[in-house]
Coordinates of C-alpha atoms in Angstrom, one line a residue:
M1 CA 104.0 94.9 50.1
K2 CA 104.5 98.6 51.0
I3 CA 103.6 99.9 54.4
T4 CA 103.1 103.6 54.9
L5 CA 103.9 104.5 58.5
V6 CA 102.3 107.7 59.7
S7 CA 101.8 109.5 63.0
R8 CA 98.3 110.2 64.4
S9 CA 98.5 113.6 62.8
G10 CA 99.1 112.0 59.4
R11 CA 102.8 112.9 59.1
E12 CA 104.8 110.2 57.4
I13 CA 107.4 108.8 59.8
I14 CA 109.6 106.8 57.5
K15 CA 110.0 108.4 54.1
G16 CA 109.3 106.2 51.2
G17 CA 107.5 103.6 53.4
I18 CA 108.6 100.1 54.4
H19 CA 108.7 97.3 51.9
L20 CA 108.2 93.8 53.2
N21 CA 107.4 90.5 51.5
D22 CA 103.8 89.4 51.2
S23 CA 104.0 86.8 54.0
A24 CA 105.3 89.4 56.5
T25 CA 103.6 89.5 59.9
V26 CA 103.0 92.5 62.2
A27 CA 106.1 91.3 64.3
D28 CA 108.2 91.6 61.1
L29 CA 107.0 95.2 60.7
Q30 CA 107.8 96.0 64.3
A31 CA 111.3 94.6 63.8
E32 CA 111.8 96.8 60.8
I33 CA 110.5 99.8 62.6
H34 CA 112.9 99.1 65.4
R35 CA 115.8 98.8 62.9
R36 CA 114.9 102.2 61.3
T37 CA 113.9 104.2 64.4
K38 CA 115.5 102.4 67.3
K39 CA 112.0 102.2 68.9
Y40 CA 111.8 98.6 70.3
P41 CA 108.6 96.7 69.7
S42 CA 107.1 97.2 73.2
R43 CA 107.2 100.9 72.6
Q44 CA 105.2 100.6 69.4
R45 CA 101.5 100.9 69.2
L46 CA 100.4 100.1 65.7
T47 CA 96.8 100.7 64.6
L48 CA 94.7 101.1 61.4
P49 CA 93.7 104.6 60.5
V50 CA 90.2 105.8 61.3
Q51 CA 88.1 108.3 59.5
P52 CA 88.3 111.9 60.8
G53 CA 85.5 112.5 63.3
S54 CA 84.8 108.8 63.8
K55 CA 84.1 107.7 67.3
E56 CA 85.2 104.2 66.7
K57 CA 88.3 102.9 68.5
P58 CA 91.2 102.2 66.1
V59 CA 92.0 98.5 65.5
V60 CA 95.3 97.6 67.2
L61 CA 97.5 95.3 65.1
N62 CA 98.2 91.9 66.7
Y63 CA 101.9 91.1 66.4
K64 CA 101.1 87.4 65.5
K65 CA 98.9 88.2 62.6
S66 CA 99.9 88.6 58.9
L67 CA 99.8 92.1 57.5
K68 CA 97.6 90.9 54.7
E69 CA 94.8 90.4 57.2
Y70 CA 94.7 94.1 57.8
A71 CA 95.1 95.1 54.1
D72 CA 91.3 95.0 53.4
G73 CA 91.8 93.5 49.9
N74 CA 94.7 95.7 48.9
S75 CA 97.7 93.4 49.1
E76 CA 100.1 96.0 47.7
N77 CA 99.7 99.0 50.1
L78 CA 98.8 99.4 53.8
T79 CA 98.8 102.5 55.9
V80 CA 99.6 102.0 59.6
V81 CA 99.4 104.6 62.4
F82 CA 102.4 104.6 64.7
K83 CA 102.5 105.9 68.3
D84 CA 105.6 105.8 70.4
L85 CA 104.5 104.7 73.9
G86 CA 107.8 105.9 75.4
P87 CA 110.2 103.9 77.7
Q88 CA 108.6 100.7 79.0
V89 CA 109.1 98.2 81.7
S90 CA 107.6 94.7 82.1
Y91 CA 104.6 94.4 84.4
R92 CA 106.5 92.0 86.6
T93 CA 109.2 94.7 87.1
L94 CA 106.5 97.3 87.9
F95 CA 104.7 95.1 90.4
F96 CA 107.9 93.9 92.0
C97 CA 109.1 97.5 92.6
E98 CA 105.8 98.7 94.0
Y99 CA 105.4 95.8 96.4
L100 CA 109.0 95.6 97.5
G101 CA 108.9 99.0 99.1
P102 CA 106.1 98.3 101.7
L103 CA 107.6 94.9 102.4
L104 CA 110.9 96.4 103.4
L105 CA 109.8 99.7 104.9
Y106 CA 107.2 98.4 107.3
P107 CA 109.7 96.3 109.4
V108 CA 112.0 99.3 109.7
F109 CA 109.4 101.1 111.9
Y110 CA 108.9 97.9 114.0
Y111 CA 112.6 96.9 114.5
F112 CA 114.1 100.4 114.7
P113 CA 112.2 102.5 117.3
V114 CA 115.1 105.0 117.1
I115 CA 113.1 106.6 114.3
Y116 CA 110.6 107.8 116.9
E117 CA 113.4 109.1 119.2
Y118 CA 114.6 111.3 116.4
L119 CA 111.1 112.7 116.2
G120 CA 111.0 113.6 119.8
Y121 CA 109.4 110.6 121.5
K122 CA 111.4 109.5 124.6
G123 CA 110.9 106.7 127.0
E124 CA 110.8 102.9 126.9
R125 CA 108.8 101.4 124.1
V126 CA 106.5 98.5 124.8
I127 CA 105.7 96.2 121.8
H128 CA 102.1 95.0 122.0
P129 CA 101.2 91.5 120.5
V130 CA 98.9 93.1 117.9
Q131 CA 101.9 95.1 116.5
T132 CA 103.8 91.9 116.0
Y133 CA 100.8 90.2 114.4
A134 CA 100.3 93.2 112.2
L135 CA 104.0 92.9 111.0
Y136 CA 103.5 89.2 110.1
Y137 CA 100.3 89.9 108.4
W138 CA 101.7 92.9 106.4
C139 CA 104.8 91.0 105.3
F140 CA 102.9 87.9 104.4
H141 CA 100.5 90.0 102.2
Y142 CA 103.3 91.7 100.2
A143 CA 105.5 88.6 100.0
K144 CA 102.4 86.9 98.6
R145 CA 101.8 89.7 96.1
I146 CA 105.4 89.4 94.9
L147 CA 105.3 85.6 94.5
E148 CA 102.0 85.9 92.6
T149 CA 103.6 88.5 90.3
F150 CA 106.2 86.0 89.2
F151 CA 104.4 82.7 89.4
V152 CA 100.6 83.3 89.1
H153 CA 99.7 86.4 87.2
R154 CA 99.4 86.4 83.4
F155 CA 99.3 89.8 81.9
S156 CA 97.3 90.9 78.9
H157 CA 100.1 93.5 78.0
A158 CA 103.8 92.8 78.2
T159 CA 104.9 96.2 79.3
S160 CA 103.8 99.4 81.1
P161 CA 105.1 102.9 80.8
L162 CA 108.2 103.6 82.9
S163 CA 106.5 106.6 84.5
N164 CA 104.0 104.2 86.2
V165 CA 106.9 102.8 88.2
F166 CA 107.4 106.1 89.9
R167 CA 103.7 106.8 90.4
N168 CA 102.9 103.4 91.8
C169 CA 105.9 103.3 94.0
A170 CA 105.0 106.7 95.4
Y171 CA 101.6 105.4 96.2
Y172 CA 102.6 102.1 97.8
W173 CA 105.7 103.2 99.5
T174 CA 104.1 106.3 101.0
F175 CA 101.1 104.5 102.4
G176 CA 103.3 101.7 103.6
S177 CA 105.4 104.1 105.7
Y178 CA 102.3 106.1 106.8
I179 CA 100.6 103.1 108.2
A180 CA 103.7 101.5 109.7
Y181 CA 104.5 104.8 111.5
Y182 CA 101.2 104.8 113.4
V183 CA 100.8 101.1 114.0
N184 CA 104.3 100.8 115.5
H185 CA 104.2 104.2 117.3
P186 CA 105.3 104.1 121.0
L187 CA 102.0 105.7 122.0
Y188 CA 99.9 103.2 120.0
T189 CA 97.0 101.8 122.0
P190 CA 95.7 98.3 121.0
V191 CA 92.1 97.3 120.8
S192 CA 90.6 94.3 122.6
D193 CA 91.8 90.8 122.1
L194 CA 88.4 89.8 120.6
Q195 CA 88.5 92.6 118.1
I196 CA 92.1 91.6 117.1
K197 CA 91.1 88.0 116.5
I198 CA 88.0 89.0 114.5
G199 CA 90.0 91.5 112.4
F200 CA 92.9 89.2 111.6
G201 CA 90.5 86.2 111.1
I202 CA 88.6 88.2 108.4
G203 CA 91.9 89.3 106.9
I204 CA 93.5 85.9 106.7
L205 CA 90.3 84.3 105.2
C206 CA 90.3 87.1 102.6
Q207 CA 94.0 86.7 101.8
V208 CA 93.4 83.0 101.0
S209 CA 90.3 83.8 99.0
N210 CA 92.2 86.5 97.1
F211 CA 94.9 84.0 96.1
Y212 CA 92.2 81.6 94.9
C213 CA 90.6 84.4 92.8
H214 CA 93.9 85.0 91.2
I215 CA 94.3 81.3 90.3
I216 CA 90.9 81.5 88.6
L217 CA 91.8 84.6 86.6
R218 CA 95.1 83.0 85.7
N219 CA 93.4 80.0 84.1
L220 CA 91.3 82.3 81.9
R221 CA 94.3 83.5 80.1
K222 CA 96.7 81.5 77.9
P223 CA 100.4 81.3 79.0
E224 CA 101.4 83.8 76.3
G225 CA 99.0 86.3 77.9
N226 CA 96.7 87.0 74.9
G227 CA 93.6 84.9 75.6
G228 CA 91.2 87.7 75.2
Y229 CA 88.3 88.5 77.5
Q230 CA 86.3 85.6 79.1
I231 CA 83.6 85.4 81.7
P232 CA 85.1 84.5 85.0
R233 CA 83.2 81.7 86.7
G234 CA 83.5 79.8 90.0
F235 CA 83.9 80.7 93.7
L236 CA 83.0 84.3 94.4
F237 CA 83.0 85.2 90.7
N238 CA 79.6 83.6 90.4
I239 CA 78.1 86.6 92.3
V240 CA 80.8 89.3 91.9
T241 CA 82.5 90.5 88.7
C242 CA 85.7 91.6 90.4
A243 CA 85.9 89.2 93.3
N244 CA 89.7 89.7 93.4
Y245 CA 89.2 93.3 94.3
T246 CA 86.4 92.5 96.8
T247 CA 88.7 90.1 98.7
E248 CA 91.5 92.7 98.5
I249 CA 89.3 95.4 100.1
Y250 CA 88.0 93.1 102.8
Q251 CA 91.5 91.8 103.8
W252 CA 92.5 95.4 104.5
L253 CA 89.3 96.0 106.3
G254 CA 90.2 93.0 108.6
F255 CA 93.7 94.5 109.1
N256 CA 92.2 97.8 110.1
I257 CA 89.7 96.2 112.5
A258 CA 92.6 94.6 114.3
T259 CA 95.0 97.6 114.3
Q260 CA 92.5 100.5 114.3
T261 CA 94.5 103.5 112.9
V262 CA 93.3 106.5 110.9
A263 CA 96.2 105.9 108.5
G264 CA 95.0 102.4 107.8
Y265 CA 91.4 103.5 107.1
V266 CA 92.6 106.3 104.8
F267 CA 94.5 103.8 102.8
L268 CA 91.4 101.5 102.7
V269 CA 89.2 104.4 101.4
V270 CA 91.6 105.4 98.7
A271 CA 92.2 101.8 97.6
T272 CA 88.5 101.1 97.6
F273 CA 87.9 104.1 95.4
I274 CA 90.6 103.1 92.9
M275 CA 89.6 99.5 92.7
S276 CA 85.9 100.4 92.4
N277 CA 86.6 102.5 89.3
W278 CA 88.6 99.6 87.8
A279 CA 85.8 97.2 88.6
I280 CA 83.1 99.4 87.1
A281 CA 85.1 99.8 83.9
K282 CA 85.7 96.0 83.7
H283 CA 82.0 95.2 84.4
R284 CA 80.8 97.5 81.7
R285 CA 83.4 96.1 79.2
L286 CA 82.3 92.5 79.9
K287 CA 78.6 93.4 79.6
K288 CA 79.3 95.1 76.3
L289 CA 81.4 92.2 75.0
F290 CA 79.0 89.5 76.1
D291 CA 75.7 91.0 75.0
G292 CA 73.9 87.8 74.0
K293 CA 73.8 88.7 70.3
E294 CA 75.1 86.9 67.3
G295 CA 75.8 83.7 69.3
R296 CA 77.7 85.5 72.1
P297 CA 76.8 84.5 75.6
R298 CA 75.0 87.1 77.8
Y299 CA 76.9 88.3 80.8
P300 CA 75.1 87.1 84.0
R301 CA 73.6 89.4 86.5
R302 CA 76.3 90.1 89.2
W303 CA 77.4 92.6 91.7
I304 CA 80.3 94.7 90.5
I305 CA 82.6 94.7 93.5
L306 CA 80.9 95.3 96.9
P307 CA 77.6 93.5 97.5
P308 CA 75.1 94.7 98.3
F309 CA 76.1 98.3 97.6
L310 CA 77.8 98.1 94.2

């Protein structure tokens, strides 16, 4: 079987094509491309060509399937479009890097007040109980996220572009330092004890709920990570499409009620905006996939992320 490998512009990438036996899989093709071009499989995006001007999305080749399944009756020749995704890292590496920064940076502002002395703030520093509680809450959250990354989450894609490491780390590390600076500032003024208890109470409840949401999502996907889309059910997913984002947002709302800083609320607004966009896209995708036609179930009526607003 001859596979003609072309770029999205139609230029042939490997002259003369690639010849494989009739029982070859997409993984075998990826291995041969790696041997010829040194582009390892996770950098490769292989799709079937689409007609010029077509609005249909190209079919992405599944590495487990036989190449014959994509040959459309022509068992001798197959044209495949190749895209180099660039340097990649595993999603576990990506998440570990982005979460490790806030976990390590926040305690620096709590335990080393000399930072504020260098910035011109003199005098004795008084540590308020809420600042200590905020430290424990913050570290628990990011330690939980790291543990979930390695022991709970199952990813639909094996890798992510290396550039995302720098972008995501800049986001998390910057906001982590920004919030830690103000919550641990020598001039910080705490709110009332009742407000602190309400805030952290909401936050802890949402942290536990968020963990349970991740367990539900984990069980929707096979261990190899390619279980396809399914309708999440149970717990908050019965009323909200992206209950994991909902609980994430409210756990930071609880943190901000207890600590009450502008930096924290800025982070909350930005994070809510980002997760809302993700939630809207996922909600639309699930409604489109589960349209009730041709034997497919119909996606139930649910809030997207933030009842009763969205």
